[in-house]
Short mmCIF file of C-alpha atoms in Angstrom, two decimals:
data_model
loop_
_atom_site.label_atom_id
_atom_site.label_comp_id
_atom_site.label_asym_id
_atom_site.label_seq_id
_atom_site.Cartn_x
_atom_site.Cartn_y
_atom_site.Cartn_z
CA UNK A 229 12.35 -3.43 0.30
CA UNK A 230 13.57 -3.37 3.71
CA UNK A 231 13.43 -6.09 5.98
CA UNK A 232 11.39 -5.52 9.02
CA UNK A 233 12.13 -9.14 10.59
CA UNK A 234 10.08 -12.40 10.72
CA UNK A 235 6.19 -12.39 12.24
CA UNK A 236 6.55 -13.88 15.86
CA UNK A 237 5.02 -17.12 16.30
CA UNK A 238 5.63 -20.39 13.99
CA UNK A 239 7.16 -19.79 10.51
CA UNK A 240 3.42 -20.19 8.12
CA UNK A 241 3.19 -21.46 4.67
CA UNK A 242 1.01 -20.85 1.61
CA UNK A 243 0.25 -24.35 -0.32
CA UNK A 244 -0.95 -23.59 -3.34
CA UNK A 245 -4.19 -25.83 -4.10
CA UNK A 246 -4.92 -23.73 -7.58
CA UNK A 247 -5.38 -25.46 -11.03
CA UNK A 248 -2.38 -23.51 -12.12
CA UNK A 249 -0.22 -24.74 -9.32
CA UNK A 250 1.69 -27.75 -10.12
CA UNK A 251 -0.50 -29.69 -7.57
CA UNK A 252 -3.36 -29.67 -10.28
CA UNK A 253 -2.98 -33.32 -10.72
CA UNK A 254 -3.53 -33.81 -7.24
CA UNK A 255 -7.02 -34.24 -6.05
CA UNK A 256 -8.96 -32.38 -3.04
CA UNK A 257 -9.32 -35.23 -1.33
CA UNK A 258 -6.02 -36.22 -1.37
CA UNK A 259 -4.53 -33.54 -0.16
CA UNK A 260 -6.82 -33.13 2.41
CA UNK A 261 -5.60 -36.70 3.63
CA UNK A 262 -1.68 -35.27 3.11
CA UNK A 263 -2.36 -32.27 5.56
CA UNK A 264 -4.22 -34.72 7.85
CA UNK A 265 -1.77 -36.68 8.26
CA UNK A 266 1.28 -34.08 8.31
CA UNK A 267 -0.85 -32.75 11.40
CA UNK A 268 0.16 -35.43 13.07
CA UNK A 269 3.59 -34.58 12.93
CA UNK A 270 3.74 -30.86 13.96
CA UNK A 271 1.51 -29.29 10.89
CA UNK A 272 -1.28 -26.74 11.83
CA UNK A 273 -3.76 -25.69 9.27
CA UNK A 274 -4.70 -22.04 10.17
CA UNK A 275 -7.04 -21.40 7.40
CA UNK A 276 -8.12 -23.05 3.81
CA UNK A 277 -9.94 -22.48 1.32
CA UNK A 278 -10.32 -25.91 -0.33
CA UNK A 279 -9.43 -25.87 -4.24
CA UNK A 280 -7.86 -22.74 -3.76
CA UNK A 281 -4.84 -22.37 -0.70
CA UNK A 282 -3.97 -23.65 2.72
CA UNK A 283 -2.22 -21.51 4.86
CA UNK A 284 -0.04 -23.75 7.15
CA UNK A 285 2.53 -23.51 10.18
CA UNK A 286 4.66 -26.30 9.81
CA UNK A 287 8.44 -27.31 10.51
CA UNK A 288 10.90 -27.41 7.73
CA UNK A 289 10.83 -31.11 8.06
CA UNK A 290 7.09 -31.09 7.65
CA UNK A 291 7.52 -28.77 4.34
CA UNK A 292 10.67 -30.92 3.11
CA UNK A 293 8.09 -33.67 2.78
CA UNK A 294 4.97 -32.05 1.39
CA UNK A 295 7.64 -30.69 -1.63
CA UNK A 296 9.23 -34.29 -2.14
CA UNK A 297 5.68 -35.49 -2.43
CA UNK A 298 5.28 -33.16 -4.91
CA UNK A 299 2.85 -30.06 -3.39
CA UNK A 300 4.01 -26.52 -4.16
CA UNK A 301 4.21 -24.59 -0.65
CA UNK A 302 5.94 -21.10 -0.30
CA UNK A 303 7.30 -19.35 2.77
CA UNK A 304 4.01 -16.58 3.90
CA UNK A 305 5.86 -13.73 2.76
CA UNK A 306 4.75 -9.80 4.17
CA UNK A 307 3.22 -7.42 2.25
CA UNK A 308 3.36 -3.57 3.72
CA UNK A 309 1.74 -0.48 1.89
CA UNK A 310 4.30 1.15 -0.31
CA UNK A 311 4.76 4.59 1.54
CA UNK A 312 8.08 5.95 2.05
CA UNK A 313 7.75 6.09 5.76
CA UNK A 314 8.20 2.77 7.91
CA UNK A 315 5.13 0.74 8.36
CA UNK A 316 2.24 0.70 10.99
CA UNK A 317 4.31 -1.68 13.51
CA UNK A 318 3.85 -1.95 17.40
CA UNK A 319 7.26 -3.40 18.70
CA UNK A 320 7.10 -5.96 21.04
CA UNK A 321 7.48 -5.22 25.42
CA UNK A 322 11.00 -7.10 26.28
CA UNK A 323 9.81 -8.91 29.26
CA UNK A 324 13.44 -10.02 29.94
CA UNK A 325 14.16 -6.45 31.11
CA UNK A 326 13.46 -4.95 34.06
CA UNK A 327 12.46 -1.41 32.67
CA UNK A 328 11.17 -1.10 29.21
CA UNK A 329 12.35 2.76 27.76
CA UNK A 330 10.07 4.73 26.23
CA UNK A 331 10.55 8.11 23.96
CA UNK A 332 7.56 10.53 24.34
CA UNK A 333 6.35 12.31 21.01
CA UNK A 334 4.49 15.41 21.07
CA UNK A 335 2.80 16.75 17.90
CA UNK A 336 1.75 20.47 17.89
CA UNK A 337 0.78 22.32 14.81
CA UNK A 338 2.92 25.23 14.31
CA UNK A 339 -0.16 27.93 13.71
CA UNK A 340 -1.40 27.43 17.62
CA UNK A 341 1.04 25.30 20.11
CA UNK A 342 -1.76 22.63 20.46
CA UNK A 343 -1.52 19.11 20.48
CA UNK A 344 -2.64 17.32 17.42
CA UNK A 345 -4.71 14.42 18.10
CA UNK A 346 -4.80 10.84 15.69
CA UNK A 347 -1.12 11.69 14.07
CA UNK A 348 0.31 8.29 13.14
CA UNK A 349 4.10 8.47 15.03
CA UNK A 350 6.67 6.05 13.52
CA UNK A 351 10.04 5.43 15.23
CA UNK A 352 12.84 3.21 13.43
CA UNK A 353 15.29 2.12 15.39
CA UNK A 354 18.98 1.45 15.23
CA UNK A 355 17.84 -2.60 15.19
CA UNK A 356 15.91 -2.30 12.38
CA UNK A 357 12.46 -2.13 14.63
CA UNK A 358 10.00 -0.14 14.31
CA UNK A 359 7.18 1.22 16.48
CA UNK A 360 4.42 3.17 15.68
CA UNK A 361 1.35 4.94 18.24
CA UNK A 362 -1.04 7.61 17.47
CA UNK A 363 -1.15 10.62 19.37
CA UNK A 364 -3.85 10.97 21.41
CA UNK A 365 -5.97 14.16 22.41
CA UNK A 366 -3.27 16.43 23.57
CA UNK A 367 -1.19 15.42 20.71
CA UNK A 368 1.04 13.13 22.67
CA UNK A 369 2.51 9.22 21.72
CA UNK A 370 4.83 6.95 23.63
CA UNK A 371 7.46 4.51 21.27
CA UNK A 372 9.34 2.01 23.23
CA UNK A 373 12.63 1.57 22.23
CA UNK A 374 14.25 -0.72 24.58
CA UNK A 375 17.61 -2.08 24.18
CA UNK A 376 18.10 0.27 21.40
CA UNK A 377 18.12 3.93 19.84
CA UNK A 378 15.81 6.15 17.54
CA UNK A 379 17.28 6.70 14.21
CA UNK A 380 14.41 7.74 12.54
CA UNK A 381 11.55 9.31 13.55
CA UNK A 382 8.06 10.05 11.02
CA UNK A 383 5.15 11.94 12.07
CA UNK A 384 2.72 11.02 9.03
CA UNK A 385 -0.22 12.08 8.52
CA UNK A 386 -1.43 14.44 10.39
CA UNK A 387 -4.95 15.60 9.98
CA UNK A 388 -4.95 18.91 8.75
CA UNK A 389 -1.39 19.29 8.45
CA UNK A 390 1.90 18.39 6.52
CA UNK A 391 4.20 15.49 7.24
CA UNK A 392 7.60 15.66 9.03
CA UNK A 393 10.39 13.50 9.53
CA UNK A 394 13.86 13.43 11.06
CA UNK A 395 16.92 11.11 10.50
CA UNK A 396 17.86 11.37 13.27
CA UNK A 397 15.97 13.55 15.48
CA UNK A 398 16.65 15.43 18.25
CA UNK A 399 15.75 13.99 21.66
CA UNK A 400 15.82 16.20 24.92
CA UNK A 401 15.28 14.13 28.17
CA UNK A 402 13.50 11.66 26.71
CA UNK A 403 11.48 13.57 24.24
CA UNK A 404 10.85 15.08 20.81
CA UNK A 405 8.67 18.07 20.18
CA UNK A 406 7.37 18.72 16.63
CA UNK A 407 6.07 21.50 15.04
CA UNK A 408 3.69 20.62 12.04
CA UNK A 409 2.67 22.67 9.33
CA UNK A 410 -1.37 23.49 8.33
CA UNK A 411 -1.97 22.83 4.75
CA UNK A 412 -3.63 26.46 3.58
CA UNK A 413 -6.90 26.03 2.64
CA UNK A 414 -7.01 25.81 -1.63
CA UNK A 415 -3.15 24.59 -1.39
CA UNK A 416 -2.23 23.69 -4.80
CA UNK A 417 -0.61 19.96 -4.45
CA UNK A 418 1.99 17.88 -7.01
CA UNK A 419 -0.91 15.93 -7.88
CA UNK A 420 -3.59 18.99 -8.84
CA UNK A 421 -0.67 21.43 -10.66
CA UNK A 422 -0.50 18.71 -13.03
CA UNK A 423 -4.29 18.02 -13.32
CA UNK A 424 -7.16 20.31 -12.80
CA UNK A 425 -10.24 19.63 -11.13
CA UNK A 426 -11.99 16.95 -13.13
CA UNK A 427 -15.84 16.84 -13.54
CA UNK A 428 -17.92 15.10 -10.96
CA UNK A 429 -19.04 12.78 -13.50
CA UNK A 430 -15.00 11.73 -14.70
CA UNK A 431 -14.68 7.87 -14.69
CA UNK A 432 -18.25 7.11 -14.12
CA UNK A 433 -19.60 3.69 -14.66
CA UNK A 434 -16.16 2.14 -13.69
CA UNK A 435 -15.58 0.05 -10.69
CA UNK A 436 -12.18 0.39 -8.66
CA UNK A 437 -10.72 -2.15 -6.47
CA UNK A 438 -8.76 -0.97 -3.57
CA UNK A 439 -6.70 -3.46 -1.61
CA UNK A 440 -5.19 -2.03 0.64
CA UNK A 441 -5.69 -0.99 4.65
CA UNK A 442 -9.08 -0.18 4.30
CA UNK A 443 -10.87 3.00 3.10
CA UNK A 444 -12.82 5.67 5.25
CA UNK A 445 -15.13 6.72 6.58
CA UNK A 446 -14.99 10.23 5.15
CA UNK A 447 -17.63 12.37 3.85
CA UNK A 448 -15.82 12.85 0.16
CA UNK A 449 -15.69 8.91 -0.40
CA UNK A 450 -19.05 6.88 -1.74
CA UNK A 451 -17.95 3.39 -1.29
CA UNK A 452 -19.65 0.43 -2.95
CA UNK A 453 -18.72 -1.78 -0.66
CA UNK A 454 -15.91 -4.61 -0.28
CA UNK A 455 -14.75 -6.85 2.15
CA UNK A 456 -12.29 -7.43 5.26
CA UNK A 457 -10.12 -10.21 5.34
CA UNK A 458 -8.95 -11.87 8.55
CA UNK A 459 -8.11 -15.60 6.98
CA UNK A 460 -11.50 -17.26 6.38
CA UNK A 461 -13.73 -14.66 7.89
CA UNK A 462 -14.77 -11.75 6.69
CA UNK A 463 -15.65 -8.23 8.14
CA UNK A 464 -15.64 -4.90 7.15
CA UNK A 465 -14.08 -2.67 4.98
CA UNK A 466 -13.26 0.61 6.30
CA UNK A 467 -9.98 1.66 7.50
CA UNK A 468 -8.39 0.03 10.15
CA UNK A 469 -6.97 2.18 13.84
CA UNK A 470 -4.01 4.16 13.20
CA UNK A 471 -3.40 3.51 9.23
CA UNK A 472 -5.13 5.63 7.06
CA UNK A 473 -2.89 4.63 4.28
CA UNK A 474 -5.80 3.35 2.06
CA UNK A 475 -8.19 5.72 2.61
CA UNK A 476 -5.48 8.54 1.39
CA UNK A 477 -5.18 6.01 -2.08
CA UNK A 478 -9.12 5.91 -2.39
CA UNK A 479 -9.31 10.11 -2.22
CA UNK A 480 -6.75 10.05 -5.06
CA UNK A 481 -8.78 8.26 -7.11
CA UNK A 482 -12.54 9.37 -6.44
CA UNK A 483 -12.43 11.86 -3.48
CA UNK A 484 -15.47 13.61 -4.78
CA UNK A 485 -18.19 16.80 -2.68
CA UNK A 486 -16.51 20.47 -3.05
CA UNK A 487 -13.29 20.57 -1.71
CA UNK A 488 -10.39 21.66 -3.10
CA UNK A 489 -8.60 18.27 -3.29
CA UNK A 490 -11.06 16.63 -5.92
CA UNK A 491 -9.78 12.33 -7.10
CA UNK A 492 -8.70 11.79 -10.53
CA UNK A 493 -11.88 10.36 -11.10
CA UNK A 494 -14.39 11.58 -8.58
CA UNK A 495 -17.54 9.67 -11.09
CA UNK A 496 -15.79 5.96 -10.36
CA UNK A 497 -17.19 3.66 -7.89
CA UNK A 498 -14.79 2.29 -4.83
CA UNK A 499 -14.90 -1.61 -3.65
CA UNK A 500 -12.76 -1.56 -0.92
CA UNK A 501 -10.35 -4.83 0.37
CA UNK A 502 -9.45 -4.54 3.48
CA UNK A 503 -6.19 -7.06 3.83
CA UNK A 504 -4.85 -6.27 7.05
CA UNK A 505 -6.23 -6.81 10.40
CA UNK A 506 -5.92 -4.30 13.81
CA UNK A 507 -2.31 -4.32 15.31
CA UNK A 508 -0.47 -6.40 12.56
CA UNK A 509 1.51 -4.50 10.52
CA UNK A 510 1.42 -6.56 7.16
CA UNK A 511 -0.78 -8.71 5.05
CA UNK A 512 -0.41 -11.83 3.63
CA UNK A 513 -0.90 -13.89 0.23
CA UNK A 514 -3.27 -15.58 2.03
CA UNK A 515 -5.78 -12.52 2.28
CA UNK A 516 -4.28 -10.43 -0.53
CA UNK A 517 -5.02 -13.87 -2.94
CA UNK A 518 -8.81 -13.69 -1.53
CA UNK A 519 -8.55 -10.01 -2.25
CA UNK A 520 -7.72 -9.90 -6.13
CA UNK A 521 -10.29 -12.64 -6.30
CA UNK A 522 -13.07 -11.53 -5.04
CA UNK A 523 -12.44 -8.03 -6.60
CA UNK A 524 -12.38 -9.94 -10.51
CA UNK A 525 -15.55 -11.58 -9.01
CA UNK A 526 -17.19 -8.35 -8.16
CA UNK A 527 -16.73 -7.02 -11.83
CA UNK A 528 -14.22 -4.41 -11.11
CA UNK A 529 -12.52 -3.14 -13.93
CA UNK A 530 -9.41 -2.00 -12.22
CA UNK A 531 -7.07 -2.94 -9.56
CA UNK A 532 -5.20 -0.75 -7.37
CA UNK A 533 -1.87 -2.07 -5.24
CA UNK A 534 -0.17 0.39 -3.53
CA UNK A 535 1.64 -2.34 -1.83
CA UNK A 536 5.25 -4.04 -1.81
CA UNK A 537 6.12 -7.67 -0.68
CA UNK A 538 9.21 -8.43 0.69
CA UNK A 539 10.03 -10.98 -1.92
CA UNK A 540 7.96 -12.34 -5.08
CA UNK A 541 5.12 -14.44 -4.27
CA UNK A 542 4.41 -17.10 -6.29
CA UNK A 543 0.48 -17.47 -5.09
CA UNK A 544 0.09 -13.93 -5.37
CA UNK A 545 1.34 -13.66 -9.54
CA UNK A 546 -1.19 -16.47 -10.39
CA UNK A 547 -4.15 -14.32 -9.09
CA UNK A 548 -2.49 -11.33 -10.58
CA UNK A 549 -2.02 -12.91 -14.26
CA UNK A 550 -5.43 -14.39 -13.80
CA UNK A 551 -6.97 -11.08 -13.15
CA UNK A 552 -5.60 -9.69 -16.51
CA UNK A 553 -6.13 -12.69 -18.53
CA UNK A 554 -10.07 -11.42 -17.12
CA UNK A 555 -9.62 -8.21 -18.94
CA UNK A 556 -8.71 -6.32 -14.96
CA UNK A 557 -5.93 -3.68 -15.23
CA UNK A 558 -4.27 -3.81 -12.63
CA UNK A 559 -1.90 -0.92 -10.98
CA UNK A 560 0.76 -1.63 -9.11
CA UNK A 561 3.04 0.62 -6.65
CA UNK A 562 7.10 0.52 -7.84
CA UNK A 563 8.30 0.62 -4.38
CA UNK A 564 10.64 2.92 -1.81
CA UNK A 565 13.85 1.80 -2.08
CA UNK A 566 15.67 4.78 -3.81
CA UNK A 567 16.15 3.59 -7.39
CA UNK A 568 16.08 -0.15 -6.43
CA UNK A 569 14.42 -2.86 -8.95
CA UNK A 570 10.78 -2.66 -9.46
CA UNK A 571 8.84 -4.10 -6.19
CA UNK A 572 6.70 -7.07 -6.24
CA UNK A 573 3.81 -7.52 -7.31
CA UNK A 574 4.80 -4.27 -9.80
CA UNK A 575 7.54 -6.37 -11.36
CA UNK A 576 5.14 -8.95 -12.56
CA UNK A 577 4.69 -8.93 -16.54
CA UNK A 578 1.32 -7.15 -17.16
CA UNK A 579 1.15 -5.39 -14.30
CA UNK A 580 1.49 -0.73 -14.63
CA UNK A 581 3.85 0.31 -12.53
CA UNK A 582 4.38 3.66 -11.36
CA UNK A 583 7.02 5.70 -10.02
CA UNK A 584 6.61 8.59 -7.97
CA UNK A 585 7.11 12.36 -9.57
CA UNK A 586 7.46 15.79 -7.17
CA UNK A 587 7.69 19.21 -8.00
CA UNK A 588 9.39 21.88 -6.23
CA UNK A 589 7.45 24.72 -4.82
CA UNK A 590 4.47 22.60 -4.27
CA UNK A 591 5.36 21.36 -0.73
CA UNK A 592 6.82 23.32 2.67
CA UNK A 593 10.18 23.00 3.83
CA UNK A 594 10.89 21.07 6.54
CA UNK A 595 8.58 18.66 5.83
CA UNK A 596 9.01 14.68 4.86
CA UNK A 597 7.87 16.15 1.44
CA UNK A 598 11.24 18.07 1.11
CA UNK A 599 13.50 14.76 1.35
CA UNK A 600 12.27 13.22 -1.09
CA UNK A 601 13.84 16.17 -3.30
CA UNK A 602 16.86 15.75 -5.57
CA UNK A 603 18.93 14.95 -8.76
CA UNK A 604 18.45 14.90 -11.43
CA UNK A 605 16.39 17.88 -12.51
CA UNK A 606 13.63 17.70 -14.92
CA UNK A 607 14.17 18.96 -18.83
CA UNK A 608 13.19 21.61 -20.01
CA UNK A 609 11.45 22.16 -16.14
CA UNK A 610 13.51 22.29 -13.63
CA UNK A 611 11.11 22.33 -10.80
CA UNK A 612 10.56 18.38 -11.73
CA UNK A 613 12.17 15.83 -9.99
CA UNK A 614 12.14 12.35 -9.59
CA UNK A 615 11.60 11.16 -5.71
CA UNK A 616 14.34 10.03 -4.35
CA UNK A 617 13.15 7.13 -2.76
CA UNK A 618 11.27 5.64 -5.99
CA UNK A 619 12.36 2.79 -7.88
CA UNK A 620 12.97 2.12 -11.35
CA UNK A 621 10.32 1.81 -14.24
CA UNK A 622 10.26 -0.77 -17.66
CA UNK A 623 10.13 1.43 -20.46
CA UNK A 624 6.68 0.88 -20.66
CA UNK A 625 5.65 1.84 -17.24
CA UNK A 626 4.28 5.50 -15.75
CA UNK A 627 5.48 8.43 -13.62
CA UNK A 628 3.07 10.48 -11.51
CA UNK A 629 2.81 12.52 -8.66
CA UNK A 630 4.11 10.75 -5.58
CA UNK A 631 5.54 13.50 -3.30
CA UNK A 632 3.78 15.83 -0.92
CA UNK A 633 0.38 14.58 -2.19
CA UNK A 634 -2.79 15.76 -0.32
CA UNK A 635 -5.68 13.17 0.28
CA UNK A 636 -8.53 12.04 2.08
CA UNK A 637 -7.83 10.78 5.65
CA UNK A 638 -10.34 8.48 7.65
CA UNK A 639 -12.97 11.15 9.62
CA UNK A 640 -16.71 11.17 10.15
CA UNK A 641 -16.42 14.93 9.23
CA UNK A 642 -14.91 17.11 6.55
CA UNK A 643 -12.96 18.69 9.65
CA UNK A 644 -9.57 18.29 9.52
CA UNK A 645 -10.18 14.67 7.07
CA UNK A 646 -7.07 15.51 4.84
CA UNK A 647 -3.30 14.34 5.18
CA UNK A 648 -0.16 14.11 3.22
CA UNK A 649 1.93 10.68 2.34
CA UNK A 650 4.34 10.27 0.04
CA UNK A 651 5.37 7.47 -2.13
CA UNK A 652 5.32 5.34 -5.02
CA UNK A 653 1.63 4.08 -3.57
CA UNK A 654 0.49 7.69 -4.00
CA UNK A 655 1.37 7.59 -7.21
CA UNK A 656 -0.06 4.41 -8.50
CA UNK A 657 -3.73 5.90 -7.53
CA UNK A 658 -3.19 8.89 -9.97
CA UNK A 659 -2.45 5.98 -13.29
CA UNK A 660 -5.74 4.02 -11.78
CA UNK A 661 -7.67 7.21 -12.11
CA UNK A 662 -6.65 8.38 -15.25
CA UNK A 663 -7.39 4.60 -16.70
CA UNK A 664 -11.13 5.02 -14.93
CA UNK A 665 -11.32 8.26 -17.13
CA UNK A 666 -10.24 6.65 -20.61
CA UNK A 667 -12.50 3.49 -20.07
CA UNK A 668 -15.44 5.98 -18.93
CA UNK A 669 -14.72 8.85 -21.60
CA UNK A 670 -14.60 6.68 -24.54
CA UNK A 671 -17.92 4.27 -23.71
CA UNK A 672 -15.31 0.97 -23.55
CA UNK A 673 -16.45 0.94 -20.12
CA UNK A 674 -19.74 -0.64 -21.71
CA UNK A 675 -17.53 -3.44 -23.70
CA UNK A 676 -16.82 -6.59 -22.47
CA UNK A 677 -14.39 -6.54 -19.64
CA UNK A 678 -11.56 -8.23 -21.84
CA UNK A 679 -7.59 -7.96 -22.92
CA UNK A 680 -8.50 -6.29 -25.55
CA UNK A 681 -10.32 -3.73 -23.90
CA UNK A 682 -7.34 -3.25 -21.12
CA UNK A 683 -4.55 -3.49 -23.74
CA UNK A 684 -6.56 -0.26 -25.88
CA UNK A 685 -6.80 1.84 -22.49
CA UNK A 686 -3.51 1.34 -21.99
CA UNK A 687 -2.55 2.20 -24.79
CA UNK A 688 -4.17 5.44 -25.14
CA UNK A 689 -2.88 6.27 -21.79
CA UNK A 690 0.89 6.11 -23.40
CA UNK A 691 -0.13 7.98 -26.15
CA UNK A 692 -1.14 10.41 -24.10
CA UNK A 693 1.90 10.53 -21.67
CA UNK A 694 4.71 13.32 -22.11
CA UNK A 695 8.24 12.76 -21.19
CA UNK A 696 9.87 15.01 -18.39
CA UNK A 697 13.21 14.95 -19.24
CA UNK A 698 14.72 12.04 -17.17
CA UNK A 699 16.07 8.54 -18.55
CA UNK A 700 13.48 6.17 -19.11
CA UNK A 701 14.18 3.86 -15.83
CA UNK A 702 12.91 6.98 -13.74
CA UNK A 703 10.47 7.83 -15.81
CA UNK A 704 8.95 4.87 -18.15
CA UNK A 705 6.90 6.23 -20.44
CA UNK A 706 6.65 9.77 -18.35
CA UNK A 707 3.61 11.60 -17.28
CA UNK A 708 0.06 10.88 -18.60
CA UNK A 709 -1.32 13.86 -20.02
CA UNK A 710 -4.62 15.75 -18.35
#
């Protein structure tokens, strides 16, 4: 995935204190005495959970000598959620220049003129940056892009409306005006052509772990509960200010009530695992490790990551593989970066990936939905295309809608509570919902959460998926079957 550029501040760590780690030999105790003592010599301990992981800012002296004594410690690489737009960043004030520059945004829905309030605004720059505000209540947003220029600019969500985007846009005296489109009340979505309204009651009994920005509130989501992680505390689970990215994954998967826009599974329950914090625009292993465990420990039966690390993660595939070896399926995003290799933590062995599949006719033009459009064209349909911007599968892996997908935004009401994202981490909720289904439709819900049981649900997914007509790196195994 792209690069967005190191976290400010020290460079931080991950050592890995797990019994699978290679520092199994090596007792609590003394590695308490080892960090001790590095402390001494520049080290900081930020967090630990003793037995489990440290999470350390430390000089690359300090690491050189923790790995010649023999400790496995990895760089704290960034997770982001695996949407096609830029992530959640604020970009930093220069305060070596004596006028910071500033672009003003103004988001007005196309059926009125008025000003759209609690649109997330993303602005990537020629530098790589990013900045992202949300409009307030005349629809209005402010990105600073000192010392350089706006390439790309995404207006996603928008309650109650379509996406946009524009590479580059258009910027008069200092601004950009855009004109969103309402989604029509009943609007038939990629994701509901291909599956129908699903009883209430579809993947009851079957617990689904969402770790991701947070979920809700909205009136259409029952939540269980879950947890938010901000190193060793925790706090609560719903959706953190200005990224409803998770709450769109949980209405995928369970948005339930009468609206049009019904989850794959409205019956399943929702833990939600919060990982990121306010105004930092990625997780961590640190918190994403506490994450998968606490979700095996609270008996869910599947795991949803619609989420893509820069690079692999060695921490973060021993909680993964441990999770399976507990009988968890666990769903993983393919990633954004237009045919590229499968993302991490998708590319680990074990884990379902799941590319992103759009249809034509099921979106406006002129929205971000419409990019994502092109070559090659589905067999014998046409109208079906692979999304640009989505990786490649393993042969074994899904498809499923990704593009233009319609979903549950955070909202105290049912006013204006829906959005539109695309990408490969819309698509992973669809597989996770249609797994809920097969463990809840055929009672193996009420087996023993094992392999066994994972590797049979998985298995009848693929026998139910069809192919679409494109070579199996797009595609995997194709489209699970309604």
């Amino acid at each position: 995935m792209t690069r967005y550029g190191p976290r400010p501040g020290p460079q931080r760590y991950i050592l890995d204190e797990s019994p699978e780690s290679g520092n199994k030999e090596t007792s609590t105790g003394v590695l308490f005495e080892a960090l001790a003592r590095e402390e001494q010599r520049g080290l900081c301990v930020v967090a630990r959970r003793p037995g489990d992981a440290a999470l350390v800012e430390a000089s690359s002296d300090v690491v050189w000598r923790l790995r010649s004594a023999g400790f496995e410690i990895y760089e704290d690489v960034p997770a982001y959620p695996a949407s096609v737009q830029p992530p959640a960043m604020k970009r930093y004030l220069l305060h070596n220049t004596a006028v910071n520059e500033y672009v003003k945004v103004r988001v007005r829905s196309s059926a009125n003129g008025r000003g759209i309030s609690g649109a997330v605004v993303r602005g990537k720059m020629a530098d790589e940056t990013v900045d992202a505000q949300v409009t307030d209540v005349n629809g209005m947003a402010e990105l600073n892009i000192t010392g350089s220029e706006l390439r790309e600019l995404w207006v996603a969500p928008v309650p109650g409306h379509w996406s946009w985007c524009a590479r580059p846009p258009v910027v008069h005296s200092g601004r950009v005006d855009v004109d969103v489109t309402p989604i029509s009340a009943g609007h038939v979505d990629v994701l509901r052509h291909y599956y129908n309204p699903y009883a209430p009651s579809a993947g009851s009994g079957v617990r689904v772990g969402i770790i991701d920005t947070g979920v809700g509130p909205n009136p259409a989501l029952k939540v269980e509960g879950g947890y938010g992680y901000d190193y060793d505390s925790r706090g609560p689970w719903t959706a953190i200010e200005g990224s409803p990215h998770g709450t769109h994954v949980a209405g995928i998967i369970a948005a339930n009530g009468d609206s049009a826009w019904l989850g794959v599974a409205p019956g399943a329950t929702l833990r939600s695992y919060r990982i990121y914090i306010e105004r930092e625009p990625s997780a961590g292993p640190y918190d994403i490790g506490a994450a998968i465990d606490d979700a095996v420990a609270d008996k869910c039966d599947i795991i949803n990551l619609s989420i893509e690390f820069e690079n692999n993660a060695p921490y973060i595939s021993r909680r993964i593989r441990r999770a399976i070896a507990e009988g968890v399926i666990v769903v993983g995003a393919a990633g954004n970066n237009g045919r590229g290799p499968l993302a991490f933590p998708a590319s680990i062995e074990g884990v379902v990936a799941v590319g992103a599949l759009g249809r034509h006719g099921t979106f406006p033009g002129g929205t971000s939905s419409a990019s994502a459009a092109g070559p090659p064209p589905g067999k014998p349909d046409p109208d079906n295309f692979v999304a640009l911007f989505s990786n490649c599968v393993r042969p074994h892996d899904f498809i499923a809608p990704g593009v233009g997908v319609i979903s549950t935004l955070p909202s105290p009401s049912k006013h204006d509570a829906w959005g539109v994202f695309d990408g490969t981490s819309q698509a992973a909720p669809v597989v996770a919902g249609l797994a809920a289904c097969v463990l809840s439709e055929t009672g193996w819900i009420y087996e023993a959460r094992t392999p066994t049981r994972a590797d049979k649900t998985l298995a009848e997914l693929r026998r139910r998926a069809v192919t679409l007509g494109f070579s199996m790196d797009l595609e995997g195994t194709g489209l699970i079957g309604a």
